[in-house]
mmCIF file of C-alpha atoms in Angstrom:
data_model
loop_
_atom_site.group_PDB
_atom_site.id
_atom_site.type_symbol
_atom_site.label_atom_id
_atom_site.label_comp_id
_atom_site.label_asym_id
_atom_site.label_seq_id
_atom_site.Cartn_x
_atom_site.Cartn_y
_atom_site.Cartn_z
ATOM 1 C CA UNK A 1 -31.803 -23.970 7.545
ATOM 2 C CA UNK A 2 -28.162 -25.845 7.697
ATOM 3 C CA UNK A 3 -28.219 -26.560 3.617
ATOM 4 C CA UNK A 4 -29.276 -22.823 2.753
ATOM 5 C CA UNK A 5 -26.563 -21.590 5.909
ATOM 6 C CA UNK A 6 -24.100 -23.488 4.129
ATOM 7 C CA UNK A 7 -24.086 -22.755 0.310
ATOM 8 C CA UNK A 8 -24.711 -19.110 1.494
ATOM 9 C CA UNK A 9 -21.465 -19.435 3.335
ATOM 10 C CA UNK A 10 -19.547 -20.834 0.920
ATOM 11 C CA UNK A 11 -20.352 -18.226 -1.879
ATOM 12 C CA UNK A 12 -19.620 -15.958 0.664
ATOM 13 C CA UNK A 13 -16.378 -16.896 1.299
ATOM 14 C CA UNK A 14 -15.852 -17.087 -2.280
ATOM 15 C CA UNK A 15 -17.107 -13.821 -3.023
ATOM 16 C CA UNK A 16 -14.676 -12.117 -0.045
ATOM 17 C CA UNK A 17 -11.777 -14.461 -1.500
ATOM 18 C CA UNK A 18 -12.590 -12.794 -4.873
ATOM 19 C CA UNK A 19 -12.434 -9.186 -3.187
ATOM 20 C CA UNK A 20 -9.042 -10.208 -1.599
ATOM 21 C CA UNK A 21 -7.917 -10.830 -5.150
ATOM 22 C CA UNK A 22 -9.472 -7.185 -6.563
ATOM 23 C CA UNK A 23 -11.680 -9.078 -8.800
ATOM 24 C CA UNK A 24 -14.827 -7.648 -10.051
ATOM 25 C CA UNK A 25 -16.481 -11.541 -10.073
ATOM 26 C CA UNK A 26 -17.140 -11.150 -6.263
ATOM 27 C CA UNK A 27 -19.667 -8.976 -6.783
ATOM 28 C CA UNK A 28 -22.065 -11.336 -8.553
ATOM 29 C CA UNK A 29 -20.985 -14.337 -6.391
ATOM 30 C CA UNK A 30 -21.625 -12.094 -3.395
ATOM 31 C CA UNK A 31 -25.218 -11.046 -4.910
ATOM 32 C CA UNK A 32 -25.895 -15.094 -4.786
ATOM 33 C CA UNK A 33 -24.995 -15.380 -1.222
ATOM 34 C CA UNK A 34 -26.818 -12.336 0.242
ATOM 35 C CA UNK A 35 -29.719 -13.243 -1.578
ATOM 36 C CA UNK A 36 -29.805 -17.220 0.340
ATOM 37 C CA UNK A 37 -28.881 -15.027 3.802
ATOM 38 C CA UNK A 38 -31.866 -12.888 3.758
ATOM 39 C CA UNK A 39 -33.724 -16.262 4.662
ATOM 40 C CA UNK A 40 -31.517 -17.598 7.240
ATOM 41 C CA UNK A 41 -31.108 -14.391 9.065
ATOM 42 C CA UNK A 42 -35.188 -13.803 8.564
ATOM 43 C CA UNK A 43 -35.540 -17.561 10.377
ATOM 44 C CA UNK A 44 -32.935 -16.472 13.276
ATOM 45 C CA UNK A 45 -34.878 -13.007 13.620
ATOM 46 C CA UNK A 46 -31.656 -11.155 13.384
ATOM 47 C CA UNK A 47 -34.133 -8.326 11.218
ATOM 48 C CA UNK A 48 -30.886 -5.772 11.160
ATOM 49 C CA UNK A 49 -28.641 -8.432 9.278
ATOM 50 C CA UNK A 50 -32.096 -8.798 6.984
ATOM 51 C CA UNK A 51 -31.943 -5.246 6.335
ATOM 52 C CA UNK A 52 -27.979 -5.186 5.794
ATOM 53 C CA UNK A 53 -28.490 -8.449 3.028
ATOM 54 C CA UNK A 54 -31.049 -6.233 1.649
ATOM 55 C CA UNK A 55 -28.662 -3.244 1.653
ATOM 56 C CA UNK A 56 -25.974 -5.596 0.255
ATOM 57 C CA UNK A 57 -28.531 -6.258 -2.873
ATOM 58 C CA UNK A 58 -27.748 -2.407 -4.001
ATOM 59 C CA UNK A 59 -24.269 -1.609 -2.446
ATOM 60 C CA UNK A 60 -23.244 -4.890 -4.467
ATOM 61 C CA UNK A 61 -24.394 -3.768 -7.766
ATOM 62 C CA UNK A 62 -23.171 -0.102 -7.243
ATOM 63 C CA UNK A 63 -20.058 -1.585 -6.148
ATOM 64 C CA UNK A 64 -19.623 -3.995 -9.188
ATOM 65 C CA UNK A 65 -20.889 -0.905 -11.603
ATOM 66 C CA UNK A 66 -18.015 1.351 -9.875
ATOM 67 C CA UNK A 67 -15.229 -1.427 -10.051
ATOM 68 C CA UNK A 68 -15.340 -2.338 -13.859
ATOM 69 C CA UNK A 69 -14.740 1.649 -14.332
ATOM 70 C CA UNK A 70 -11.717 0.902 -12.156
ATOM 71 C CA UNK A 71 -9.693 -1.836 -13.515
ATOM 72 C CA UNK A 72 -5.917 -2.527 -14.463
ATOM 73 C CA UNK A 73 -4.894 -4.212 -17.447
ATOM 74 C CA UNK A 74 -5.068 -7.174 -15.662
ATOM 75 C CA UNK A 75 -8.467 -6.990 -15.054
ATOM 76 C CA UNK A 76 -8.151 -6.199 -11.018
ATOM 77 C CA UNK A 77 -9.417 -2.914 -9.473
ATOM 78 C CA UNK A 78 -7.171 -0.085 -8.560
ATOM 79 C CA UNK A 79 -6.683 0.844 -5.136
ATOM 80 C CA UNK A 80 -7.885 4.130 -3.955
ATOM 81 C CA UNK A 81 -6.640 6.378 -0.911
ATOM 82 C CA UNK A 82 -9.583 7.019 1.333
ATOM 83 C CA UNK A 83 -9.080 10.752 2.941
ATOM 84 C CA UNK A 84 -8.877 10.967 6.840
ATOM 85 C CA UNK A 85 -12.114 13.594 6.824
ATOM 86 C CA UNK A 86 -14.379 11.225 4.420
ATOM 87 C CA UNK A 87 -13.114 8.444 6.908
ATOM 88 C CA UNK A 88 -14.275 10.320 10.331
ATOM 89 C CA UNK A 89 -17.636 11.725 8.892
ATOM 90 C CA UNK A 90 -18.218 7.571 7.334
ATOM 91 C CA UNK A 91 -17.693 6.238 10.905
ATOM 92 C CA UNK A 92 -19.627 9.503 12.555
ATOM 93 C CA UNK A 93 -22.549 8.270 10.163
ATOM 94 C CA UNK A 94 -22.036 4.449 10.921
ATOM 95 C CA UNK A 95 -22.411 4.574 14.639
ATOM 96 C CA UNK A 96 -25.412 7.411 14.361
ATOM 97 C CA UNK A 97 -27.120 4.678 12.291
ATOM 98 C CA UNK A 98 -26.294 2.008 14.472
ATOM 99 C CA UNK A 99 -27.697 3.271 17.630
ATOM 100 C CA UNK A 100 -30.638 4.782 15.676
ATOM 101 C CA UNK A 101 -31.367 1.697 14.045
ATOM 102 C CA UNK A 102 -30.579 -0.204 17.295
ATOM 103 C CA UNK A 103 -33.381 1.862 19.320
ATOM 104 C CA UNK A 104 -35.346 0.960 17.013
ATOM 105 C CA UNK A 105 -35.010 -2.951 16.493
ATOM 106 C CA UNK A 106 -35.142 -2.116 20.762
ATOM 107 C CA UNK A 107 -38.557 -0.740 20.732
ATOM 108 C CA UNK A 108 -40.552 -2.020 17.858
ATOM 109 C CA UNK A 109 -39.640 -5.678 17.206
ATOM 110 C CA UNK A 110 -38.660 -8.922 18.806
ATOM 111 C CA UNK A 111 -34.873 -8.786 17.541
ATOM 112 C CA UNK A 112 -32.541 -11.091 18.998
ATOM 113 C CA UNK A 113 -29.598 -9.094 19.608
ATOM 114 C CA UNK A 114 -30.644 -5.312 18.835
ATOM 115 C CA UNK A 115 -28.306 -3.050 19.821
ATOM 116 C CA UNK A 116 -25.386 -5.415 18.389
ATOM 117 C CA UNK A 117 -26.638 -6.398 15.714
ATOM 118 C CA UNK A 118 -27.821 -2.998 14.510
ATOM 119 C CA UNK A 119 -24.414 -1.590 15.346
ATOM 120 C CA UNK A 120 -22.052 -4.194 13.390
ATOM 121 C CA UNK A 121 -25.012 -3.854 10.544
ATOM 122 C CA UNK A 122 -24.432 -0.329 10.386
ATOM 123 C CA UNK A 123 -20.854 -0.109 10.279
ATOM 124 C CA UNK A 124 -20.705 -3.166 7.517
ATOM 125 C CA UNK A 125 -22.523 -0.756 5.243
ATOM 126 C CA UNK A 126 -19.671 1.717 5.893
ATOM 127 C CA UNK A 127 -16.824 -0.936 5.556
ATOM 128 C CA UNK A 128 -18.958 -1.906 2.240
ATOM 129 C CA UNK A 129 -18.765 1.823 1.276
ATOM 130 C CA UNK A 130 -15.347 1.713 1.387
ATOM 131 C CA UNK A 131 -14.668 -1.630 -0.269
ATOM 132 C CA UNK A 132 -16.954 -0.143 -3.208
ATOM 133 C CA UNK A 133 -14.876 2.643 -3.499
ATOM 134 C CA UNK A 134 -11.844 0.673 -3.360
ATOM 135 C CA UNK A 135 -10.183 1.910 0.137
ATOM 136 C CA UNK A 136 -7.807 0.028 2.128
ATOM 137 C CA UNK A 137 -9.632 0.919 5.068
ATOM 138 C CA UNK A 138 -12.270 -1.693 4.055
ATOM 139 C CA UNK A 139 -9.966 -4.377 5.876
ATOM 140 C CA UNK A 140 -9.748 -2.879 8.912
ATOM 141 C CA UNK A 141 -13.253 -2.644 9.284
ATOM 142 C CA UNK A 142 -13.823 -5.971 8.002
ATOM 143 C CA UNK A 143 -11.505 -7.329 10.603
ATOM 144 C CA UNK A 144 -13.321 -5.362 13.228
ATOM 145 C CA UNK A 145 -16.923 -6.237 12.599
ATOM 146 C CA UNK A 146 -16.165 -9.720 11.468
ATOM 147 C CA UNK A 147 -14.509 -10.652 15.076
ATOM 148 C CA UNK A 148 -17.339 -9.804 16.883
ATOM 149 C CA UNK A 149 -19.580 -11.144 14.164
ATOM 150 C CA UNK A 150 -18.122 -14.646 15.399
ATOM 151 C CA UNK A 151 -19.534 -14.165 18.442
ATOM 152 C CA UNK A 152 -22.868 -12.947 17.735
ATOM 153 C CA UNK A 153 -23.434 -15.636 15.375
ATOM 154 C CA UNK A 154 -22.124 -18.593 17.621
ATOM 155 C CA UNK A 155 -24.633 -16.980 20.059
ATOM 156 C CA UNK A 156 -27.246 -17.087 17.837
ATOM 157 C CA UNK A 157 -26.714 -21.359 17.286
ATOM 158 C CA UNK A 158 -25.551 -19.881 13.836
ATOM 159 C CA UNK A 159 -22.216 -21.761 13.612
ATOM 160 C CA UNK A 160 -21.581 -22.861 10.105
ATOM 161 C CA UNK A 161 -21.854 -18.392 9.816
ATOM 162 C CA UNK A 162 -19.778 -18.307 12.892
ATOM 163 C CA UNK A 163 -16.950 -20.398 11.618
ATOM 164 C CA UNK A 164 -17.432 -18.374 8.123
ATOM 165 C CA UNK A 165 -16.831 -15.354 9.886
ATOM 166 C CA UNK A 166 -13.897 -16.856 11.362
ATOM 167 C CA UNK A 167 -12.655 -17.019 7.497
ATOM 168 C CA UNK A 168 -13.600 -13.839 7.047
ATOM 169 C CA UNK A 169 -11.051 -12.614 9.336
ATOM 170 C CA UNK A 170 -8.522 -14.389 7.614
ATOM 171 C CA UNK A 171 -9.336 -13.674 4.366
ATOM 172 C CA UNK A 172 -9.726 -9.697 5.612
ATOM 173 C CA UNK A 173 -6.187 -9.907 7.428
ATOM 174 C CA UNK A 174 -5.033 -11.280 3.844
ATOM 175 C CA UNK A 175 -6.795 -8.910 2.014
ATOM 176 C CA UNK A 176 -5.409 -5.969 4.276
ATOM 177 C CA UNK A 177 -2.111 -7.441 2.910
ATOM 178 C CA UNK A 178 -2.697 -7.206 -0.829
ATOM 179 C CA UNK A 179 -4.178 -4.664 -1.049
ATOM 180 C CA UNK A 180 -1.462 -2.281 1.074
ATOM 181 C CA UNK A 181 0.284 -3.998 -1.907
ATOM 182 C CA UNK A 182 -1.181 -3.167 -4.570
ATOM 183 C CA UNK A 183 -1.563 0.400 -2.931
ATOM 184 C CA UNK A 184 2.023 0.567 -2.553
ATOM 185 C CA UNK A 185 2.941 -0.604 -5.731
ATOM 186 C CA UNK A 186 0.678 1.768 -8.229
ATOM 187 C CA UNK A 187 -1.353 4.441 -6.292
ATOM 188 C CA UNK A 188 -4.593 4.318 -8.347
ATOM 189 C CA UNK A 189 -6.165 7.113 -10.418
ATOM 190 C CA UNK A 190 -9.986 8.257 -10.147
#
């Protein structure tokens, strides 16, 4: 499990460090390292982060599809403002699923971690929701989720994923940074 842990963590960290940089390539690097997770997480019988990798599969190619309608002349995505009422009914939804899908993992399987892991699961798809449709917002949830992620996973004996995630809080903090930037510096147009 170490090899396949590792090169999925390292085209996961390339795919985020892609994100940071509003490029649309981090969607088919990402696609490449969710695809190597499904079997580590399967192995660790974290089924909710099985499920989310699955997810991933189709929020990364709707996100990818939505992006290259959204580029600058550069060739980076434009920034979008993510209203506060789409953000509260998003989160609403997130922790709904979460303790549904936590109950559940709970009752009908042998999951590790249930309740956790169904709730950070849940609320990834939301932060993924926003990343597709290019909010700011997507860092602050990525920062959230990805902290305790680092625990979960160390937890779990999964630390080459633990120490990624510890990246991933980096690279979210820096792409919180940018992208406020970019924001800042040309508000985007649907």
């Amino acid at each position: 499990m170490t090899l396949h842990e590792t090169a999925a963590a390292i085209l996961s960290a390339a795919a985020v460090w892609l994100t940071t940089r509003r490029s649309p390539w981090c969607f088919p690097v990402g696609l490449l390292s969710v695809s190597i997770y499904i079997w580590v997480y399967a192995g660790a019988r974290l089924y909710s982060e099985v499920l989310l990798q699955c997810f991933w599969v189709v929020m990364l190619l709707a996100g990818w599809w939505r992006w290259l309608r959204h580029l600058d002349d550069t060739g980076h995505v434009r920034v979008a403002p993510l209203r506060r009422r789409d953000a509260g009914l998003h989160l609403l939804i997130g922790v709904t699923g979460g303790l549904a899908l936590g109950f559940a993992m709970h009752r009908y399987t042998n999951a590790a971690l249930p309740w956790l892991d169904a709730m950070l699961t849940s609320l990834s798809l939301v932060g993924q929701l926003w990343q597709n449709r290019r909010h700011v917002a997507a860092w602050w949830m990525w920062i959230a989720v990805d902290v305790v992620y680092v625990g979960m996973f160390a937890s779990k004996h999964l630390f080459v994923t633990s120490v990624l995630y510890i990246g991933f809080v980096a690279l979210a903090v820096k792409g919180l940074r940018d992208w406020t930037r970019a924001a800042a510096a040309a508000p985007a147009a649907d």
